[in-house]
Short mmCIF file of C-alpha atoms and ligand atoms in Angstrom, two decimals:
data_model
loop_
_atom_site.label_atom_id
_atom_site.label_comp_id
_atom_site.label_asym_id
_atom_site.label_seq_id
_atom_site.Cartn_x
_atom_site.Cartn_y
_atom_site.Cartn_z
CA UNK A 8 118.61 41.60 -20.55
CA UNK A 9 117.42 42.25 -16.62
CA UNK A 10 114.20 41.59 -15.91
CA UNK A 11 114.58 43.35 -12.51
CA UNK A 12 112.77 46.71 -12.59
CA UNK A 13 115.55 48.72 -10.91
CA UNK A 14 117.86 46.94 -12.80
CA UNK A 15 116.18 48.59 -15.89
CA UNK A 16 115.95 51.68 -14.10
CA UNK A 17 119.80 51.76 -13.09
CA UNK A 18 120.60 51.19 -16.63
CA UNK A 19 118.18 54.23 -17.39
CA UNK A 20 116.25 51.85 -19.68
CA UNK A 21 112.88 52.95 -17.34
CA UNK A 22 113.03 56.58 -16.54
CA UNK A 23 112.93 57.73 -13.36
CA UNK A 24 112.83 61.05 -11.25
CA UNK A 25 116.73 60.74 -10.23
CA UNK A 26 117.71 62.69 -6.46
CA UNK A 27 121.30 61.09 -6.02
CA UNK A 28 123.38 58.93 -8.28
CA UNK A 29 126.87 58.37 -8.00
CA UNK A 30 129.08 54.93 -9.11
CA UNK A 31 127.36 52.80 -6.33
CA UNK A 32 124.38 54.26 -5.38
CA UNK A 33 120.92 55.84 -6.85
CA UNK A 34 118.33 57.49 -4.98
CA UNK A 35 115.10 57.79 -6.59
CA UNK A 36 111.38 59.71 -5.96
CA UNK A 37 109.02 56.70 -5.60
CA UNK A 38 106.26 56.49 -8.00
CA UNK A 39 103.81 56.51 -5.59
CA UNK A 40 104.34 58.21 -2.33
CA UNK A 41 103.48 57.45 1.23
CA UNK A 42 104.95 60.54 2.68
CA UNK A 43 105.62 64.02 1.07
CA UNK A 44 108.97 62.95 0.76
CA UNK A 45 109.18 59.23 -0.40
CA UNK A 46 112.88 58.58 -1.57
CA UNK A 47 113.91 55.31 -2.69
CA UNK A 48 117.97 54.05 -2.20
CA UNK A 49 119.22 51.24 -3.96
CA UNK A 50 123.04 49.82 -4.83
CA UNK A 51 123.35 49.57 -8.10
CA UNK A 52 125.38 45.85 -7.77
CA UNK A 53 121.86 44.00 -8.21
CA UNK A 54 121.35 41.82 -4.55
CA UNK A 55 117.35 41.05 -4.30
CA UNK A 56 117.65 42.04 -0.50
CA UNK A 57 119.53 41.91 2.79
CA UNK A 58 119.29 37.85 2.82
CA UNK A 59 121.66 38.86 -0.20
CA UNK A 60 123.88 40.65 1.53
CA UNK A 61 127.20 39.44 2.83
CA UNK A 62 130.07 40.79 5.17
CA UNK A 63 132.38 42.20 1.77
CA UNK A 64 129.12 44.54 1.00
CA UNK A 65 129.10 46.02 4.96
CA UNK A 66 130.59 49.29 3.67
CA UNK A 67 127.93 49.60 0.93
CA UNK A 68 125.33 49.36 3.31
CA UNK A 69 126.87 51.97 5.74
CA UNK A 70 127.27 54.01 2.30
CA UNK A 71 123.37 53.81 1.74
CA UNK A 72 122.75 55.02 5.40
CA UNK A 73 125.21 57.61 5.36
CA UNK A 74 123.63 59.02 2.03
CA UNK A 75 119.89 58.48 3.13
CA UNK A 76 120.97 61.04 5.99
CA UNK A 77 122.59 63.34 3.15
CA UNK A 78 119.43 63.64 0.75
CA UNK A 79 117.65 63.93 4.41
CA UNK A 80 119.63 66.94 4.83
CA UNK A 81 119.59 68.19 1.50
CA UNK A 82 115.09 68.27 1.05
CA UNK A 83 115.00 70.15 4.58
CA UNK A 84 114.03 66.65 6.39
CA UNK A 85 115.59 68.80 9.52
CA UNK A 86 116.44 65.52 11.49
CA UNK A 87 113.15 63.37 11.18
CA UNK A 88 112.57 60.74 8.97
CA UNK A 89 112.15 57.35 8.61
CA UNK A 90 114.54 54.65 6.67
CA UNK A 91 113.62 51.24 6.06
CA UNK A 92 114.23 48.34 3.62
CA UNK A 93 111.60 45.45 3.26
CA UNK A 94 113.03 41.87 3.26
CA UNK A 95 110.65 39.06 1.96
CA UNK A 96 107.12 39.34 0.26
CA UNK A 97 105.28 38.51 3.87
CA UNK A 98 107.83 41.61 4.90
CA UNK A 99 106.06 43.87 1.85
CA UNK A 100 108.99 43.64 -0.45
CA UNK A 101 107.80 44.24 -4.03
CA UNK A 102 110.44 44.82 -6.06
CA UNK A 103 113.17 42.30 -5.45
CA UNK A 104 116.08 44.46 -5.74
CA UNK A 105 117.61 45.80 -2.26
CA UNK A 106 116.40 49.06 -1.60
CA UNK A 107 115.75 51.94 1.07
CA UNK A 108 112.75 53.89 1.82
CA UNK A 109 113.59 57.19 3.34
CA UNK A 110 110.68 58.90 3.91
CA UNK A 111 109.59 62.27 6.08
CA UNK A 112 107.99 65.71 5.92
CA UNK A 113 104.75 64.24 8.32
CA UNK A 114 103.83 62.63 11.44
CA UNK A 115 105.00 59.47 10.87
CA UNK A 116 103.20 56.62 13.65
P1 5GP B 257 108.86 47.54 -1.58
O1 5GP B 257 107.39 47.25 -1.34
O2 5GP B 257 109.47 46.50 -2.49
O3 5GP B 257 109.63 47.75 -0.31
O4 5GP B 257 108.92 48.93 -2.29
C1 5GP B 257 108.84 49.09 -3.67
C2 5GP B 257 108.62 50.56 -3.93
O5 5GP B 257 108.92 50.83 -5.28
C3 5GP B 257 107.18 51.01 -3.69
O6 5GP B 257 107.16 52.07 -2.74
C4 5GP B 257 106.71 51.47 -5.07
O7 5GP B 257 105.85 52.58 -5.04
C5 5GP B 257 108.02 51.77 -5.78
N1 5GP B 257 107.99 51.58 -7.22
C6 5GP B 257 107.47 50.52 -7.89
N2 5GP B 257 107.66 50.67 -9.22
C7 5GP B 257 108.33 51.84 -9.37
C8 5GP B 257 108.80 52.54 -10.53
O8 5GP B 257 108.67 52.11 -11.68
N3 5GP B 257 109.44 53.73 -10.31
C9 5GP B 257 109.61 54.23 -9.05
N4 5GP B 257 110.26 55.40 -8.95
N5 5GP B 257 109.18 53.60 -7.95
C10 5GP B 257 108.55 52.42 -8.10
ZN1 ZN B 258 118.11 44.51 -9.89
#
């Protein structure tokens, strides 16, 4: 069994607060926000972040973009918002599974 926390919650073994899913891709609430909305986007192929990453998974990461933008859309983001992905534990990474913060709905500095 996975001991990668997204793993588990991919599999639905964790629950989670689910905004997108499709065969590649699930977008998440995060447990604890920093903004009012705090989404989380993640592949569901398991690569612990972009170091992982090589040129046949390009398309995937376009994907991720393209949907952040979607879900922007979709919670009324209206065109401002923030996406990021942390890479390394001096970076902030926490959970070592690639993912994507798209967050918005404040003043973001
Ligand atoms: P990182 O620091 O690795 O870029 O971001 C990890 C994010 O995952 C954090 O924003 C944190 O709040 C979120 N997180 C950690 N554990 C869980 C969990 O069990 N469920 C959800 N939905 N988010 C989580
Ligand atoms: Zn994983």
């Amino acid at each position: 069994m996975t001991e990668c926390l997204f793993c588990k919650i991919i599999n639905k073994d964790i629950s989670s607060s689910i905004v997108f899913e499709d065969d590649d891709v699930l977008a998440i609430n995060d447990i604890n926000p920093q903004a009012p909305v705090h989404i989380l986007l993640m592949p569901k192929r398991h690569l612990t972040n972009l170091e992982d990453v090589e040129e046949s998974d390009l398309n995937l990461l376009g994907y991720i973009q393209f949907r952040a933008r979607e879900i922007a859309r979709q919670v009324g983001l209206d065109g401002h918002y923030r996406v990021m992905t942390n890479c390394g534990e001096k970076a902030g990474q926490r959970v070592f599974h690639l993912h994507y913060h798209l967050m918005g709905g404040k003043e973001m500095d």
